[in-house]
Amino acid sequence: GLPELMLGISLGPGYDPRTDSSSSWFVPPRPGVMSARYREVSFILAETQDSKVNRAFEKVGARYGQPSWGINVDLSKYGKIADGTDHAAFGRTKAESYNEISAKNPNTRYSWFGDNGQGDVCAAQSMLESPTGDLMMAVFIHDV
């Protein structure tokens, strides 16, 4: 599933679970969430350490010897009420969030997982065309 794919990308191609799973030499980065959910009500809808999604990610991390891996709830970004139901606006907001995060972390490499709803395709295009687009290593779009 998606958590397994994201963990595999976070670990990188040199990771060998037979020898590296008990090693503390590397802690894989935890993914953040970019959601169209309105940030103005994120206190109700935000991903938390106790959310079902994060628990699923933590379970995958533990299964692969990475017990501290899960959703980075502090890095997660949300949409704006002003976006309404406009998928292009959702995409712009997600791209703005990527630009903010990537500008602050220029030594980090990113991958984007989205779907063909709620502006993720527009967001990916904007991210790739942004000043920090060269930090985007891969884009995955699920056809829903």
Short mmCIF file of C-alpha atoms in Angstrom, two decimals:
data_model
loop_
_atom_site.label_atom_id
_atom_site.label_comp_id
_atom_site.label_asym_id
_atom_site.label_seq_id
_atom_site.Cartn_x
_atom_site.Cartn_y
_atom_site.Cartn_z
CA GLY A 1 0.00 0.00 0.00
CA LEU A 2 0.84 3.66 0.06
CA PRO A 3 2.54 3.69 3.49
CA GLU A 4 4.88 0.90 2.36
CA LEU A 5 5.76 2.77 -0.84
CA MET A 6 6.37 6.01 1.05
CA LEU A 7 8.55 4.26 3.62
CA GLY A 8 10.55 2.57 0.86
CA ILE A 9 11.19 5.93 -0.80
CA SER A 10 12.11 7.48 2.56
CA LEU A 11 14.59 4.69 3.26
CA GLY A 12 16.18 4.93 -0.17
CA PRO A 13 17.69 2.31 -2.46
CA GLY A 14 20.62 1.44 -0.18
CA TYR A 15 18.47 0.25 2.70
CA ASP A 16 18.58 -3.49 3.39
CA PRO A 17 15.98 -4.62 5.97
CA ARG A 18 17.99 -7.77 6.68
CA THR A 19 20.93 -5.75 8.01
CA ASP A 20 19.69 -2.19 8.57
CA SER A 21 16.38 -2.60 10.43
CA SER A 22 17.99 -2.73 13.87
CA SER A 23 20.49 -0.02 13.07
CA SER A 24 20.04 3.52 14.34
CA TRP A 25 22.37 4.96 11.68
CA PHE A 26 19.47 6.35 9.69
CA VAL A 27 16.01 7.56 10.60
CA PRO A 28 13.85 7.92 7.49
CA PRO A 29 12.01 11.21 7.05
CA ARG A 30 8.35 11.13 7.98
CA PRO A 31 5.89 12.29 5.30
CA GLY A 32 3.74 15.36 5.78
CA VAL A 33 0.15 15.59 4.60
CA MET A 34 -1.15 18.30 2.27
CA SER A 35 -4.90 18.22 2.36
CA ALA A 36 -7.75 20.26 0.88
CA ARG A 37 -9.35 20.13 4.35
CA TYR A 38 -9.75 23.67 5.61
CA ARG A 39 -6.98 24.85 7.93
CA GLU A 40 -9.49 27.08 9.69
CA VAL A 41 -11.07 23.93 11.15
CA SER A 42 -7.89 21.84 11.34
CA PHE A 43 -8.35 21.53 15.09
CA ILE A 44 -11.18 19.12 14.18
CA LEU A 45 -9.99 17.59 10.90
CA ALA A 46 -6.17 17.57 11.12
CA GLU A 47 -4.11 14.42 11.21
CA THR A 48 -2.86 13.77 14.74
CA GLN A 49 -0.56 11.24 16.36
CA ASP A 50 -3.71 9.30 17.29
CA SER A 51 -5.41 9.51 13.88
CA LYS A 52 -6.26 6.37 11.97
CA VAL A 53 -3.95 7.37 9.09
CA ASN A 54 -0.95 7.99 11.33
CA ARG A 55 -1.51 4.74 13.23
CA ALA A 56 -1.49 2.87 9.91
CA PHE A 57 1.81 4.53 8.93
CA GLU A 58 3.33 3.79 12.35
CA LYS A 59 2.28 0.16 12.04
CA VAL A 60 4.12 -0.10 8.71
CA GLY A 61 7.19 1.58 10.21
CA ALA A 62 7.25 -0.85 13.12
CA ARG A 63 6.82 -3.82 10.78
CA TYR A 64 9.93 -2.71 8.85
CA GLY A 65 12.09 -1.92 11.87
CA GLN A 66 11.34 1.82 11.95
CA PRO A 67 9.18 2.27 15.07
CA SER A 68 9.45 6.07 15.06
CA TRP A 69 8.21 6.41 11.47
CA GLY A 70 4.72 7.81 10.81
CA ILE A 71 3.03 10.98 9.59
CA ASN A 72 4.85 14.22 10.41
CA VAL A 73 1.78 15.94 11.84
CA ASP A 74 3.75 19.13 12.55
CA LEU A 75 4.70 19.46 8.88
CA SER A 76 1.21 18.78 7.54
CA LYS A 77 -0.55 21.59 5.68
CA TYR A 78 -4.21 22.22 4.98
CA GLY A 79 -6.41 24.14 2.55
CA LYS A 80 -8.27 27.42 3.00
CA ILE A 81 -11.97 28.12 3.27
CA ALA A 82 -11.42 30.75 0.56
CA ASP A 83 -10.58 27.87 -1.83
CA GLY A 84 -14.24 26.86 -1.62
CA THR A 85 -14.76 23.83 -3.83
CA ASP A 86 -12.45 25.02 -6.64
CA HIS A 87 -9.98 22.23 -7.40
CA ALA A 88 -7.55 24.66 -9.09
CA ALA A 89 -7.55 26.75 -5.88
CA PHE A 90 -6.89 23.58 -3.85
CA GLY A 91 -3.92 22.92 -6.13
CA ARG A 92 -2.56 26.45 -5.75
CA THR A 93 -2.78 26.22 -1.96
CA LYS A 94 -0.97 22.86 -1.95
CA ALA A 95 1.74 24.26 -4.25
CA GLU A 96 2.15 27.31 -1.99
CA SER A 97 2.59 24.95 0.97
CA TYR A 98 5.25 22.99 -0.93
CA ASN A 99 7.04 26.23 -1.87
CA GLU A 100 7.05 27.36 1.76
CA ILE A 101 8.39 24.04 3.06
CA SER A 102 10.94 23.45 0.28
CA ALA A 103 12.34 27.01 0.49
CA LYS A 104 13.04 26.47 4.20
CA ASN A 105 14.59 23.04 3.56
CA PRO A 106 16.69 23.31 0.38
CA ASN A 107 18.76 20.21 1.19
CA THR A 108 15.70 17.96 1.33
CA ARG A 109 14.39 16.03 -1.64
CA TYR A 110 10.63 15.62 -2.09
CA SER A 111 8.11 13.32 -3.70
CA TRP A 112 4.43 14.08 -4.22
CA PHE A 113 1.63 11.57 -3.89
CA GLY A 114 -1.74 12.73 -5.07
CA ASP A 115 -4.78 11.77 -7.07
CA ASN A 116 -6.65 13.25 -9.98
CA GLY A 117 -9.12 15.01 -7.67
CA GLN A 118 -8.94 18.14 -5.53
CA GLY A 119 -6.22 19.85 -7.54
CA ASP A 120 -3.33 17.44 -7.00
CA VAL A 121 -2.38 17.36 -10.69
CA CYS A 122 -2.36 21.19 -10.82
CA ALA A 123 -0.39 21.26 -7.57
CA ALA A 124 2.24 18.88 -8.94
CA GLN A 125 2.63 20.92 -12.12
CA SER A 126 3.07 24.13 -10.09
CA MET A 127 5.54 22.45 -7.74
CA LEU A 128 7.66 21.23 -10.63
CA GLU A 129 7.64 24.70 -12.23
CA SER A 130 8.44 26.51 -8.96
CA PRO A 131 11.89 27.89 -8.02
CA THR A 132 12.40 24.77 -5.88
CA GLY A 133 10.99 22.38 -8.48
CA ASP A 134 14.38 20.73 -8.87
CA LEU A 135 13.95 19.36 -5.32
CA MET A 136 10.89 17.37 -6.45
CA MET A 137 12.28 13.95 -7.32
CA ALA A 138 9.05 12.12 -8.17
CA VAL A 139 5.33 12.70 -8.64
CA PHE A 140 2.78 9.90 -8.25
CA ILE A 141 -0.83 10.51 -9.30
CA HIS A 142 -3.49 7.91 -8.55
CA ASP A 143 -6.40 7.80 -10.99
CA VAL A 144 -9.54 7.71 -8.82
#
